[in-house]
Every structure is written in structure tokens, then in C-alpha cells.
mmCIF file of C-alpha atoms in Angstrom:
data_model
loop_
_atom_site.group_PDB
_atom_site.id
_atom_site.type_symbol
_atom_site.label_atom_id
_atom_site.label_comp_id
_atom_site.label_asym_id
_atom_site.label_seq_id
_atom_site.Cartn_x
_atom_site.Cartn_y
_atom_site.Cartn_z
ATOM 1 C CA UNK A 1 53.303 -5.338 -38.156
ATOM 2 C CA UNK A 2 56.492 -7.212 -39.135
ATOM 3 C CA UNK A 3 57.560 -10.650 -39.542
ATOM 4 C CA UNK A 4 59.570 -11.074 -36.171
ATOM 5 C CA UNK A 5 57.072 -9.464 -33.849
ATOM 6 C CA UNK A 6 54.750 -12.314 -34.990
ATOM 7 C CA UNK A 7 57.438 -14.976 -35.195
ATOM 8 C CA UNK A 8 58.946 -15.099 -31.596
ATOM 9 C CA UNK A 9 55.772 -15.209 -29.676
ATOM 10 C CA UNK A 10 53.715 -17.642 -31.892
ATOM 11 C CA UNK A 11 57.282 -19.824 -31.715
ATOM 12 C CA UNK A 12 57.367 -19.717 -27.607
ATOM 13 C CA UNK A 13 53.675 -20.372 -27.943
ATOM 14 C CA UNK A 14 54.247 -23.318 -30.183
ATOM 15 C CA UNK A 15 57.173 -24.930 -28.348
ATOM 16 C CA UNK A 16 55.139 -24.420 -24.991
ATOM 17 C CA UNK A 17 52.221 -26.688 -27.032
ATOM 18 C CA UNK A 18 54.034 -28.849 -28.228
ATOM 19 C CA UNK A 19 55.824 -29.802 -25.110
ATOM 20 C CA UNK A 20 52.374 -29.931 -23.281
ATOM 21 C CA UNK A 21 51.130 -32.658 -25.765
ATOM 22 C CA UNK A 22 54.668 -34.717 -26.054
ATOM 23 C CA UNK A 23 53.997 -34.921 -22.332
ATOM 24 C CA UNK A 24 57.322 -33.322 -20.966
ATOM 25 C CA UNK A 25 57.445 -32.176 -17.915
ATOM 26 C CA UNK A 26 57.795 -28.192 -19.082
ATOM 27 C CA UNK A 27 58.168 -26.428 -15.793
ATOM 28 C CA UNK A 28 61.294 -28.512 -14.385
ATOM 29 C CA UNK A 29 62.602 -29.334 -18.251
ATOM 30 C CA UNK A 30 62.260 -25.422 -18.615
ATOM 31 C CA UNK A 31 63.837 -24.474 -15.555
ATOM 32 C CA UNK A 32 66.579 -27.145 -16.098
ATOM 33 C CA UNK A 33 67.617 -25.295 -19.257
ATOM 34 C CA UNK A 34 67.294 -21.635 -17.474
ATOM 35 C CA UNK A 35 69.701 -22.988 -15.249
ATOM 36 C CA UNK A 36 71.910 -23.955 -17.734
ATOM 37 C CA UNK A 37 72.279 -20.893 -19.326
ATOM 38 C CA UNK A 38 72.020 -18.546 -16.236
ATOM 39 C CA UNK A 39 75.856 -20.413 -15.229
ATOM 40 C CA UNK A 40 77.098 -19.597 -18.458
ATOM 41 C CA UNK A 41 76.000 -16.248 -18.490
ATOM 42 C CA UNK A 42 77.748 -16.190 -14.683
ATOM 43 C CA UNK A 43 81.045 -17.609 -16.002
ATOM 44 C CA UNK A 44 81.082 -14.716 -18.832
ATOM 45 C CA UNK A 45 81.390 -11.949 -16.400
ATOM 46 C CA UNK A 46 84.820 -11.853 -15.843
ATOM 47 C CA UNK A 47 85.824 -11.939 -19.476
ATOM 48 C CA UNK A 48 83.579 -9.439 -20.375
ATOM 49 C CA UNK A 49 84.639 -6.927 -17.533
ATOM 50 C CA UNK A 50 88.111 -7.348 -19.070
ATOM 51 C CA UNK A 51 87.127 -7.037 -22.426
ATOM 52 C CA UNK A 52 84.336 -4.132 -22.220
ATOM 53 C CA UNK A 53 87.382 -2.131 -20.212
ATOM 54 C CA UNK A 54 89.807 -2.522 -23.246
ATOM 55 C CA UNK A 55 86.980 -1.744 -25.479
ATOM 56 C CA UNK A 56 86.070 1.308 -23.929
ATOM 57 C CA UNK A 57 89.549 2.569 -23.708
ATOM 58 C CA UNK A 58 90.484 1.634 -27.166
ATOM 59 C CA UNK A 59 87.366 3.695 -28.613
ATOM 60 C CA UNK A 60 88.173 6.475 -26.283
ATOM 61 C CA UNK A 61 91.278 6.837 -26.735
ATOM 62 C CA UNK A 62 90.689 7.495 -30.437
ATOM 63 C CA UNK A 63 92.678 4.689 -31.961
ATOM 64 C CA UNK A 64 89.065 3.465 -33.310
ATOM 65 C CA UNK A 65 88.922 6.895 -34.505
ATOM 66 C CA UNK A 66 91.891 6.586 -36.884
ATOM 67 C CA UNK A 67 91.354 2.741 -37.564
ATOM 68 C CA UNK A 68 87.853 3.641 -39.254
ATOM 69 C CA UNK A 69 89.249 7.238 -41.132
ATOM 70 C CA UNK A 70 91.719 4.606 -42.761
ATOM 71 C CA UNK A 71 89.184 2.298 -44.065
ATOM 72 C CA UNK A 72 86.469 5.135 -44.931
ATOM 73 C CA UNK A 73 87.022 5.357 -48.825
ATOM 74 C CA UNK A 74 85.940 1.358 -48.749
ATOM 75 C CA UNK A 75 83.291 1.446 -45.930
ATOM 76 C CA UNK A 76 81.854 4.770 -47.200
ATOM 77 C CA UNK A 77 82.033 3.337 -50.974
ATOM 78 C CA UNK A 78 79.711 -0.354 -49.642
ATOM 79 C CA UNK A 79 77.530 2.689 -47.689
ATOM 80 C CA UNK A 80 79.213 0.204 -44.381
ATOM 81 C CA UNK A 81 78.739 2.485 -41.041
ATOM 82 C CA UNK A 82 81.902 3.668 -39.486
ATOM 83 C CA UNK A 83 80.535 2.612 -35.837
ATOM 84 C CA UNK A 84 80.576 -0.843 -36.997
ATOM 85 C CA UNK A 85 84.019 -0.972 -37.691
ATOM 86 C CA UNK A 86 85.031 -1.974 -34.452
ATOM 87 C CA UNK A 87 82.628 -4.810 -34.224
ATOM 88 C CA UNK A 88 83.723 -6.168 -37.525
ATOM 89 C CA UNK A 89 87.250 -6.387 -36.727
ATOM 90 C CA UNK A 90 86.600 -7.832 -33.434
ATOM 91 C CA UNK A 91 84.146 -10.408 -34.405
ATOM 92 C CA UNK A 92 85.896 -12.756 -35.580
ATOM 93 C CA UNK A 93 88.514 -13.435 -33.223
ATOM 94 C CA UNK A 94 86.276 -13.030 -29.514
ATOM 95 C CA UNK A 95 82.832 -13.297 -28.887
ATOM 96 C CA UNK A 96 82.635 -11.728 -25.952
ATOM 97 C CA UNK A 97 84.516 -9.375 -27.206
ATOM 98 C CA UNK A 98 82.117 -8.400 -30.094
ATOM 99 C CA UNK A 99 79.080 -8.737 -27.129
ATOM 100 C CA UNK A 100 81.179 -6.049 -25.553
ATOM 101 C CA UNK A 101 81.370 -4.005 -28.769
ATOM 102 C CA UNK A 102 78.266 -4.034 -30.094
ATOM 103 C CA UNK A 103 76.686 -2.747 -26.431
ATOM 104 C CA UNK A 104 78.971 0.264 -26.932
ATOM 105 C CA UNK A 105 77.856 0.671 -30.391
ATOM 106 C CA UNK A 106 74.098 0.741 -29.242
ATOM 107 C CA UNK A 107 74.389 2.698 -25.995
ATOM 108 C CA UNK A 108 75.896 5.505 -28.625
ATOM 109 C CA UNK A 109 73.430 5.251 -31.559
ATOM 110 C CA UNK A 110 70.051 4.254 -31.198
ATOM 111 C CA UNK A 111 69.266 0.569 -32.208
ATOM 112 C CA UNK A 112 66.747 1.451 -34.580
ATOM 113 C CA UNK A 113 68.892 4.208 -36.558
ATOM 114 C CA UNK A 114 70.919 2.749 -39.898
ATOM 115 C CA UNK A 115 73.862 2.044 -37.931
ATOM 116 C CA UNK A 116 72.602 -0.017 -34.879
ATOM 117 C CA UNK A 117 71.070 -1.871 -37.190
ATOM 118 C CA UNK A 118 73.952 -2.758 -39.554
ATOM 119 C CA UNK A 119 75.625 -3.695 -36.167
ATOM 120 C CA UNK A 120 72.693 -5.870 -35.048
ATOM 121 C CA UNK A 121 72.763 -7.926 -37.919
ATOM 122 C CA UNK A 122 76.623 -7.898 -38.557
ATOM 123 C CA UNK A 123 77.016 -9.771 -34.984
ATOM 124 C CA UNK A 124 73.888 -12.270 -35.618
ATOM 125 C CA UNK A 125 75.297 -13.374 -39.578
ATOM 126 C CA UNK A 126 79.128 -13.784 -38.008
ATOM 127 C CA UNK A 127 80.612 -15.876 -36.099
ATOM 128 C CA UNK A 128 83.883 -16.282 -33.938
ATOM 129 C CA UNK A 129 85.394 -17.590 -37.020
ATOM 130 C CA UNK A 130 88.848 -17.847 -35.825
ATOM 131 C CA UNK A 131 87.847 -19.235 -32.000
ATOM 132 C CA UNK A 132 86.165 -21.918 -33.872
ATOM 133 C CA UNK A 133 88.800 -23.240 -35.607
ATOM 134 C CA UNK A 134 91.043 -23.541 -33.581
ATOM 135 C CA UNK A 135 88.397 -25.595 -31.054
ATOM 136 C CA UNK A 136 87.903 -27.866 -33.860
ATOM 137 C CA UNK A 137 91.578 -28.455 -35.331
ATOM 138 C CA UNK A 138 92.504 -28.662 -31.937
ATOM 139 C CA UNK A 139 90.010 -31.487 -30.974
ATOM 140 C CA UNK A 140 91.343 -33.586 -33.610
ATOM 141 C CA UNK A 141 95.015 -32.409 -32.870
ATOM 142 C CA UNK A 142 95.974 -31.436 -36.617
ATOM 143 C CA UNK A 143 97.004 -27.952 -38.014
ATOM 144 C CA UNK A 144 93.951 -26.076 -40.050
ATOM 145 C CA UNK A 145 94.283 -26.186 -43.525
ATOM 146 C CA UNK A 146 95.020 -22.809 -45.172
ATOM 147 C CA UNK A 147 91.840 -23.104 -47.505
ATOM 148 C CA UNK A 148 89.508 -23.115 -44.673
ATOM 149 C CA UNK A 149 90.817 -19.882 -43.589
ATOM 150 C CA UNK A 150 90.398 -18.548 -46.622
ATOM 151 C CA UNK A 151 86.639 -19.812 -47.097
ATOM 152 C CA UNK A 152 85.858 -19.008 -43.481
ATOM 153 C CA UNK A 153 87.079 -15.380 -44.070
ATOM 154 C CA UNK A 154 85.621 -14.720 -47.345
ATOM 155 C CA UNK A 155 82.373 -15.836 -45.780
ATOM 156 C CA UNK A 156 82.912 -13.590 -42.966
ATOM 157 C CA UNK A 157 83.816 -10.742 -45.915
ATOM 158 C CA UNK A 158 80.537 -11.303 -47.523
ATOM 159 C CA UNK A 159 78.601 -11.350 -43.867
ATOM 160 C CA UNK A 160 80.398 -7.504 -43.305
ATOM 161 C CA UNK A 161 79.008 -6.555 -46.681
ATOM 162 C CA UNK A 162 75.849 -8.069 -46.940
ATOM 163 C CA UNK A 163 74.460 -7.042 -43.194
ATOM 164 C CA UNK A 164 74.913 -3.292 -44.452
ATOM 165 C CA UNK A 165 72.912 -4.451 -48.116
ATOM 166 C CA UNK A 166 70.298 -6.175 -45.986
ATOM 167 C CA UNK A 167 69.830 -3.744 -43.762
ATOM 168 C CA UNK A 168 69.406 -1.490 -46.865
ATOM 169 C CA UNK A 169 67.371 -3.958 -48.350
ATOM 170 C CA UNK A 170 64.891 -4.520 -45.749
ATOM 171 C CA UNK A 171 64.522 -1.096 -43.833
ATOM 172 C CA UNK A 172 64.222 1.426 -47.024
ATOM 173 C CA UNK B 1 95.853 3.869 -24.668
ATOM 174 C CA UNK B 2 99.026 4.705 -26.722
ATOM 175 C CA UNK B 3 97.016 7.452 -28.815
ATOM 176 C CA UNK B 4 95.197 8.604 -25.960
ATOM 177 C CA UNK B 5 98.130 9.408 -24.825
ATOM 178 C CA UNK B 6 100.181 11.268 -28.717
ATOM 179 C CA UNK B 7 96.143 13.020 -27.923
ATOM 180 C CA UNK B 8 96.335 14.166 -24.762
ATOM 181 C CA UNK B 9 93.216 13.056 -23.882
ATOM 182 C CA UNK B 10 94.147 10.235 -20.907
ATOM 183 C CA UNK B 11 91.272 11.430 -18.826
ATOM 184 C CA UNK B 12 88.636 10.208 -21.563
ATOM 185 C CA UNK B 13 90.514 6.947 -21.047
ATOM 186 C CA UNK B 14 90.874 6.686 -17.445
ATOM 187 C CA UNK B 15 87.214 7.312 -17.105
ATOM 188 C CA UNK B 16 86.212 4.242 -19.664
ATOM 189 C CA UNK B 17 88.011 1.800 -18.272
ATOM 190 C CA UNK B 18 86.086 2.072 -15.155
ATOM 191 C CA UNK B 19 82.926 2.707 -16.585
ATOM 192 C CA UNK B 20 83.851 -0.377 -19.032
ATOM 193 C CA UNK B 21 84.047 -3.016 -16.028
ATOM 194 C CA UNK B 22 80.619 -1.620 -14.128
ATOM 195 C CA UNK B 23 78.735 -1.875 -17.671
ATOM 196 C CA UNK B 24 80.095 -5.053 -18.096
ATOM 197 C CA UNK B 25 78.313 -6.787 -15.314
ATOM 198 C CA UNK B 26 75.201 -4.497 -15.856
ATOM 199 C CA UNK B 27 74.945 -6.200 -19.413
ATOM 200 C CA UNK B 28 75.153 -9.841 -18.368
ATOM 201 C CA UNK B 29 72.472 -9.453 -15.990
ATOM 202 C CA UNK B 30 70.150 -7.883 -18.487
ATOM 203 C CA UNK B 31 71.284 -10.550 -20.749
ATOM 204 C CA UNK B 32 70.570 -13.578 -18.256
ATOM 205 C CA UNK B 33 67.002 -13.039 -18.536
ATOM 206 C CA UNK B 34 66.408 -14.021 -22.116
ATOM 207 C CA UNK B 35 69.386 -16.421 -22.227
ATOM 208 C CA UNK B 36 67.158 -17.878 -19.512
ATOM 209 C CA UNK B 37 64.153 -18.148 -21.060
ATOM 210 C CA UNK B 38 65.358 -19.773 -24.783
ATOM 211 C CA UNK B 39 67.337 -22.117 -22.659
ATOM 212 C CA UNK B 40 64.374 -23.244 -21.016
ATOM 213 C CA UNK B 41 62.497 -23.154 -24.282
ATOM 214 C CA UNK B 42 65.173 -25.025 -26.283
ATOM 215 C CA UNK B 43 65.514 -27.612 -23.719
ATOM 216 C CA UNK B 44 61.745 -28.100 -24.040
ATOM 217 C CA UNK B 45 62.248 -28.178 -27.601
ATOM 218 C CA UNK B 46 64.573 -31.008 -27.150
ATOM 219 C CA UNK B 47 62.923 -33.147 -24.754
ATOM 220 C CA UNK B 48 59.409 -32.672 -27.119
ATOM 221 C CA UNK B 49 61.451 -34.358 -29.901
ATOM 222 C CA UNK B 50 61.456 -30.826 -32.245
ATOM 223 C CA UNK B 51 64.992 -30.707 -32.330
ATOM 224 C CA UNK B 52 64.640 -34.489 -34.133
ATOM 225 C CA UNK B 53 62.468 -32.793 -36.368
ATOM 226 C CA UNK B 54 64.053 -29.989 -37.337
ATOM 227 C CA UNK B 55 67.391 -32.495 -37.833
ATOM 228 C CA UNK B 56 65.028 -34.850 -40.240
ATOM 229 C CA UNK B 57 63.936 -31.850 -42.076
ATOM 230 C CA UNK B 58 67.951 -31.107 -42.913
ATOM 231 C CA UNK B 59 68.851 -33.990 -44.029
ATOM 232 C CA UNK B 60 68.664 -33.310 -47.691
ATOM 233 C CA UNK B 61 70.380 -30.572 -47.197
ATOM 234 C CA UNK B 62 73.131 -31.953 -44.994
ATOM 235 C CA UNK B 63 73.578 -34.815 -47.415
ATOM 236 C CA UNK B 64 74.189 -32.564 -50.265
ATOM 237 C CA UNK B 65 76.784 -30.307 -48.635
ATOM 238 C CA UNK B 66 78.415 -33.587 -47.341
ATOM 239 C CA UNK B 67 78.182 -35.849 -50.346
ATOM 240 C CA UNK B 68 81.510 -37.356 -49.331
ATOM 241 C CA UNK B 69 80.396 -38.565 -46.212
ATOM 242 C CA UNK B 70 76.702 -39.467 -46.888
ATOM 243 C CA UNK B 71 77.383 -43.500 -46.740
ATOM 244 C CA UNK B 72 78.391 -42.659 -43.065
ATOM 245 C CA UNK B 73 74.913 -42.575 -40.717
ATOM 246 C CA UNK B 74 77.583 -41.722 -38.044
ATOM 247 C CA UNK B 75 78.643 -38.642 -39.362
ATOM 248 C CA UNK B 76 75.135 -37.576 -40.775
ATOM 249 C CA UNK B 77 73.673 -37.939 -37.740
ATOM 250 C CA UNK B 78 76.440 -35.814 -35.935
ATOM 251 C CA UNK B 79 76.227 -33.141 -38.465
ATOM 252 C CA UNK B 80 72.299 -32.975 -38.465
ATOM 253 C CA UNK B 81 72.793 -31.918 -35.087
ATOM 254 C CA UNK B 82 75.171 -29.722 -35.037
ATOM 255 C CA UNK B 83 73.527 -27.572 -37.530
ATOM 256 C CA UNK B 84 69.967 -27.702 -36.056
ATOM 257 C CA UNK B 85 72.074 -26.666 -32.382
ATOM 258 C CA UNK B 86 73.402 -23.854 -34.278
ATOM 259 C CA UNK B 87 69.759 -22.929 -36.097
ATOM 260 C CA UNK B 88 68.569 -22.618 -33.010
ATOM 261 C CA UNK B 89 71.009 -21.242 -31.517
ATOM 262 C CA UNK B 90 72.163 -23.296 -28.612
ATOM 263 C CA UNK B 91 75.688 -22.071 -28.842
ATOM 264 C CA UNK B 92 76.758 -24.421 -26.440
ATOM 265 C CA UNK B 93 75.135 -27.255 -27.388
ATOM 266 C CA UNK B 94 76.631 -26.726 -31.016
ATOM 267 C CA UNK B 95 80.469 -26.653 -29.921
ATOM 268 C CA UNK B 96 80.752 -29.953 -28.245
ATOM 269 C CA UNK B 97 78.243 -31.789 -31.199
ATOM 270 C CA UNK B 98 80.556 -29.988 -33.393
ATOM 271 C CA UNK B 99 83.284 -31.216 -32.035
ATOM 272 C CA UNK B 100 82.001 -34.587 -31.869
ATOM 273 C CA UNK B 101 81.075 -34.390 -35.488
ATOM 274 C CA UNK B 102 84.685 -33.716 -36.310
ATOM 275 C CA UNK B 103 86.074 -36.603 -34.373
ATOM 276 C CA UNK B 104 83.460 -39.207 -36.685
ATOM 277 C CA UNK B 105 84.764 -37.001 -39.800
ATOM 278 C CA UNK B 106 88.593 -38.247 -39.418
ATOM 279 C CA UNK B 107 87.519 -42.164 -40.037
ATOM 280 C CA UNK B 108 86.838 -40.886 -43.404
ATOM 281 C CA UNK B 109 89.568 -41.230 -46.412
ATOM 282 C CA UNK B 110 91.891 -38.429 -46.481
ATOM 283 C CA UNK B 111 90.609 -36.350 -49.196
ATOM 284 C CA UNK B 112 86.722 -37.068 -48.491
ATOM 285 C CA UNK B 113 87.886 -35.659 -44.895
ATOM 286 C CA UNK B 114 89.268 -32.723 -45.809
ATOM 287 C CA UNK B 115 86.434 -31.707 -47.743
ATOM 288 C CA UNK B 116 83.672 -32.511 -45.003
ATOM 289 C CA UNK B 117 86.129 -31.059 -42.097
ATOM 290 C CA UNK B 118 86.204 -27.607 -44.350
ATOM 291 C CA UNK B 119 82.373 -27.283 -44.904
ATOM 292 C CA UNK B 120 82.243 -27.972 -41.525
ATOM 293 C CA UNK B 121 84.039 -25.218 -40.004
ATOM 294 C CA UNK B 122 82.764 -22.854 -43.137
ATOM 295 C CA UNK B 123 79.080 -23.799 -41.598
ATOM 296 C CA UNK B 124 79.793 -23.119 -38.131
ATOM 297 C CA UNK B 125 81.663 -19.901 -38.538
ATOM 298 C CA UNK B 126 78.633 -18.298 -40.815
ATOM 299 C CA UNK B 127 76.308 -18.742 -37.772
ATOM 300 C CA UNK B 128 72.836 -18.978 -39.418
ATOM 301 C CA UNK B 129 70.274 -18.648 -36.354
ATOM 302 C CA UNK B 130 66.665 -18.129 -36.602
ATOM 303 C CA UNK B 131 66.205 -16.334 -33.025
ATOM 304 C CA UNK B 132 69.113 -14.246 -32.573
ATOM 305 C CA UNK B 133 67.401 -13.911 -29.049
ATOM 306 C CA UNK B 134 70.909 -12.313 -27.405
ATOM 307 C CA UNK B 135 70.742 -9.274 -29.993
ATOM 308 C CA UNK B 136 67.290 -8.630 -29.736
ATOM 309 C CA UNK B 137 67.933 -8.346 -26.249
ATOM 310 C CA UNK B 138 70.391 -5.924 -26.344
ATOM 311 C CA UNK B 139 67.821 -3.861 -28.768
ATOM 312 C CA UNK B 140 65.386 -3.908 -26.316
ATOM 313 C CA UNK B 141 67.867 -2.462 -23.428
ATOM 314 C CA UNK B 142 68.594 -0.020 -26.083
ATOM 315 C CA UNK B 143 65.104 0.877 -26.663
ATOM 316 C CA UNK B 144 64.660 -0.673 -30.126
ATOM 317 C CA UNK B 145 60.975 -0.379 -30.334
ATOM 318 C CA UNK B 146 60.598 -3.619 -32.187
ATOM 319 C CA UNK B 147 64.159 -5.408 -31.121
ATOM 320 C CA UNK B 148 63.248 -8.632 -33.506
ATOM 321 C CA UNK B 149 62.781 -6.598 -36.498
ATOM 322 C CA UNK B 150 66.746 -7.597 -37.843
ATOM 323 C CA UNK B 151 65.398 -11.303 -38.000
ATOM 324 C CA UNK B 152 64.824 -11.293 -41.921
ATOM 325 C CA UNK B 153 68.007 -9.054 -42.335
ATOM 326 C CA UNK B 154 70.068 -11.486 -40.248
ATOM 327 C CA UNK B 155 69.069 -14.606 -41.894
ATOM 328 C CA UNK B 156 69.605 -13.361 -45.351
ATOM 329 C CA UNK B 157 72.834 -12.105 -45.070
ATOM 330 C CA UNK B 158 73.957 -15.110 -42.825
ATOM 331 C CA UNK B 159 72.622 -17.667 -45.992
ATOM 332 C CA UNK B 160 74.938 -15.568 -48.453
ATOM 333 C CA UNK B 161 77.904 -15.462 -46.390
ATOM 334 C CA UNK B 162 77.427 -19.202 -45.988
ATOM 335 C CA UNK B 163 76.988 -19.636 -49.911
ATOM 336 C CA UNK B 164 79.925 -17.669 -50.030
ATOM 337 C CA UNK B 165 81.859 -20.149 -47.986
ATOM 338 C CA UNK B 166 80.589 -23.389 -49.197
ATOM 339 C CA UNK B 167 81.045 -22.134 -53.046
ATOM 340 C CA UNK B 168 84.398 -21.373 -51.632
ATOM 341 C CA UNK B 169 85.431 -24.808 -50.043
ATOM 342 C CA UNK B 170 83.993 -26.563 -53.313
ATOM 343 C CA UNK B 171 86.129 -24.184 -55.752
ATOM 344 C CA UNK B 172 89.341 -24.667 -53.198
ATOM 345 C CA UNK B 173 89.001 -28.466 -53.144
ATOM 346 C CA UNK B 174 88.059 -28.790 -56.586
ATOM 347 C CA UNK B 175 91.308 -27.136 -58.039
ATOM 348 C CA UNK B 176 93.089 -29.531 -55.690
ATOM 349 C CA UNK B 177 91.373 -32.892 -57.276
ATOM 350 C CA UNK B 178 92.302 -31.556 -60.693
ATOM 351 C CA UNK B 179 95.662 -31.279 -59.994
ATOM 352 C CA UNK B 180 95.621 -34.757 -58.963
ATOM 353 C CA UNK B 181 93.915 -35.871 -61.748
ATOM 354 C CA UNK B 182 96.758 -34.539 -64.141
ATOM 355 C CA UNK B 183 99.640 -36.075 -62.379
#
């Protein structure tokens, strides 16, 4: 038995409760949110088509090939998963972009081996770093300051290292 | 495409990029069903009042990282929600209260702004989620027999990479105020 398999269900359970004795209306509230997020997994279609394509070709082509033989004495040296190189250079700049490279990376290797797992957690401990600040310097209209990029990417750094640790750490 | 090409192996190529487009679609609609069902959840959770609760339960913590800004209830409040969108992991709820959050953040004084707007960003770009419910999905298409099993794995090494980044933004911002301090 492990921790998420009782999590998630005892959550949905909970929320569903708790709704029922706040007294909101959960069938419509529910199927307001559904709705929600059904359009905005609609309006990621195109992007993805465009960006699973160019994935695709750029791993079959090869050119992920020599991208990860270049970086193997440091991935093999933090025990990091050559697969997951694509995903971690990716990440950071397009999410649907890492979306489409991690589905590549799991129709390949299975999701439970060392690998699929590295990638599983690599994409839920990132984030879009650079996306996001650019959304946010540009909503105030000023230029990012250089020390955020360097916090953001050390953070991103340690994410790349630590998902392969963790995954070390909690599947020996 | 370029070294498909030095490789001589355009066919591998050719066939990807329209296998790429079909899989594409194929993994949105798989996707749509559990985006579906946390969105209906979450908006549950905020009509219920947990998503309050959750933001109440932060506050120390959001008042630490933000000491700067802490005599502002307008920017605690916007922050508190932010992060509890992004704990949950309402994506796009986060963005826009994020954005928000940064608007409130520029009445503050220059340097107290600079310091919030950083840890900010830092916090947002770590992503710490509790139900990385788009991942396990993917596991499960995949045939992960237990697709939520990376929770623990995900949340630990999200909290270090955010240490990472906050320690980072204090020891950045920290050389700065000494300099000014010697001038």
C-alpha cells in the first residue's frame, strides 16, 4: 500500500463531504469547473500537435541522441537518466512542450522503470520557469532582474538533480 | 531534422512528424478526463471555503518569506492565494492571482519590491503541487500500475528546489543591501 493510493481517493472523498455539508451545489459547481478545464484542454491541441511533431522529429532524427552523449559524464556521474534529458532542457522554456516530451519518454520506457519515474517527477517539481517570467515582468511592464534568473534557474538545477535523488530515495 | 539528414536516416523523421501530430490529439483527450474531474473538484473546493482554509493555514509561512510586505493585507492576501492555486494545482487560476499579486507588489518601496517580486517568481517557477493529477494521468495511459506513487518523490524534490531558490533570492538581495550599507 503506498501513501498516494490512499491520498487521492480519501482527498476526492473529503472534498465531495465537505462540499455536501458547506451546502454547495456539487453537481453544477462540479460540472462548472469540468467545463472549465475541458476548454483549456481544447485550446491546447493545436500547440501540442505542433510541438509533439518537432519533438518527435528532433528525437528521431538523433540530435537528442548527441545532445545527451555530450552531457553523459555529468548525468551518468548524478546517476540522472539519459531519456530525461530532453524533458529537462525543454521544461523550462514550454509547457506544452515538456507535456509533449514526457509522453514520448513514457510511451518508450515503462512509467514504473527508474527512468519514467525520474521523468514523472522532474515535470511535477519544475515549472515553465522562463514562460513565467516573462508573464509576470511583462504585467507590470519592467525588465526582469538578472538575480531572479539566476535563483529561478538554480532552483530549477536543484529540481533536475533532486527528482533523480528522490526517485532514488523513495523507490530503492 | 539537420542530423537526420548528416545520418541518413530522413525516413525515421518523416514518419514522426506525422505520428507526432495524431498522438498529439490522442493525448489531450486522455488528458481531458482527469483535468475534468480536479477542475470540478477544485471548484468545489473553492465554493466549500477549503481553498480559504488552506490560504489561512499559509499565512505564517507566506508572512515569513514576505517579511517586507507583511504590513500590506493587500498583498498577503494576493499571495496566500496564489500559492494555495498553485498547491493545488489550478494552473490557471494561479497565473492571473499571480499576476494580480505582482501588480499590489509594485506600491511597495523599491527595494522591499524587488525582494517580494523575486520570491515571487522563485515560488511560482518551483511548482510545489500536492496532486500532480496531469502526470499521474499520463502514468496510468502508460500502464503505471500505481500512477500516484511519484507524489512523495515530487513534493520533496519540489520543497528543495524551492529552498534552493528562496536561499538564493535572500543571499542575492542581501549582498545588494550590504553594498548599500557601505556607501
Amino acid at each position: 500500500m503506498n501513501f498516494g493510493d490512499i491520498f487521492v481517493p480519501a482527498l476526492m472523498v473529503f472534498i465531495l463531504c465537505y462540499g455536501l455539508v458547506k451546502k454547495v451545489d456539487i453537481v453544477n459547481v462540479f460540472c462548472e469547473g469540468a467545463t472549465e478545464n475541458l476548454k483549456i484542454a481544447v485550446g491546447l491541441i493545436p500547440m501540442l500537435i505542433l510541438l509533439m511533431t518537432a519533438v518527435g522529429m528532433f528525437t528521431s532524427s538523433g540530435a537528442a541522441d548527441i545532445i545527451a552523449k555530450l552531457l553523459r559524464p555529468v548525468t551518468t556521474f548524478l546517476g540522472f537518466p539519459e531519456e530525461c534529458i530532453p524533458l529537462a532542457i525543454v521544461r523550462p522554456i514550454s509547457g506544452s512542450g515538456a507535456l509533449a516530451c514526457l509522453e514520448t519518454i513514457l510511451s518508450s520506457v515503462s512509467p514504473d522503470s527508474y527512468s519514467g519515474r525520474v521523468a514523472s517527477v522532474l515535470m511535477g517539481s519544475t515549472e515553465t520557469t522562463f514562460y513565467t517570467i516573462a508573464v509576470y515582468f511583462s504585467a507590470i511592464k519592467q525588465k526582469a532582474y538578472p538575480s531572479v534568473f539566476a535563483a529561478a534557474c538554480l532552483s530549477d538545477l536543484m529540481g533536475f538533480v533532486f527528482s533523480a535523488l528522490a526517485v532514488r530515495l523513495f523507490f530503492s | 531534422m539537420l542530423c537526420g539528414f548528416l545520418k541518413g536516416d530522413m525516413t525515421a523523421v518523416s514518419a514522426a512528424s506525422l505520428e507526432g501530430c495524431n498522438k498529439a490529439v490522442e493525448l489531450v483527450i486522455y488528458l481531458s478526463g482527469s483535468m475534468c474531474l480536479w477542475g470540478g473538484l477544485m471548484k468545489i473546493c473553492e465554493k466549500a471555503g477549503i481553498t480559504a482554509v488552506i490560504a489561512r493555514m499559509l499565512s505564517p509561512v507566506t508572512r515569513l518569506l514576505f517579511r517586507d510586505a507583511a504590513h500590506c493585507p493587500e498583498v498577503m492576501n494576493a499571495v496566500t492565494m496564489n500559492l494555495t492555486a498553485n498547491l493545488l494545482g489550478l494552473g490557471n487560476a494561479a497565473t492571473p492571482s499571480g499576476i494580480a499579486t505582482v501588480k499590489a507588489m509594485q506600491k511597495l518601496p523599491p527595494t522591499a519590491r524587488k525582494k517580494c517580486i523575486s520570491m515571487l517568481v522563485v515560488l511560482n517557477t518551483a511548482s510545489i503541487q500536492l496532486i500532480p493529477s496531469t502526470i499521474a494521468a499520463m502514468r496510468l495511459e502508460h500502464g503505471a500500475v500505481s500512477p500516484f506513487d511519484v507524489t512523495p518523490a515530487i513534493i520533496f524534490s519540489s520543497l528543495i528546489s524551492v529552498t534552493a531558490g528562496c536561499l538564493m533570492v535572500y543571499a542575492l538581495n542581501l549582498r545588494k543591501d550590504e553594498r548599500h550599507e557601505f556607501r
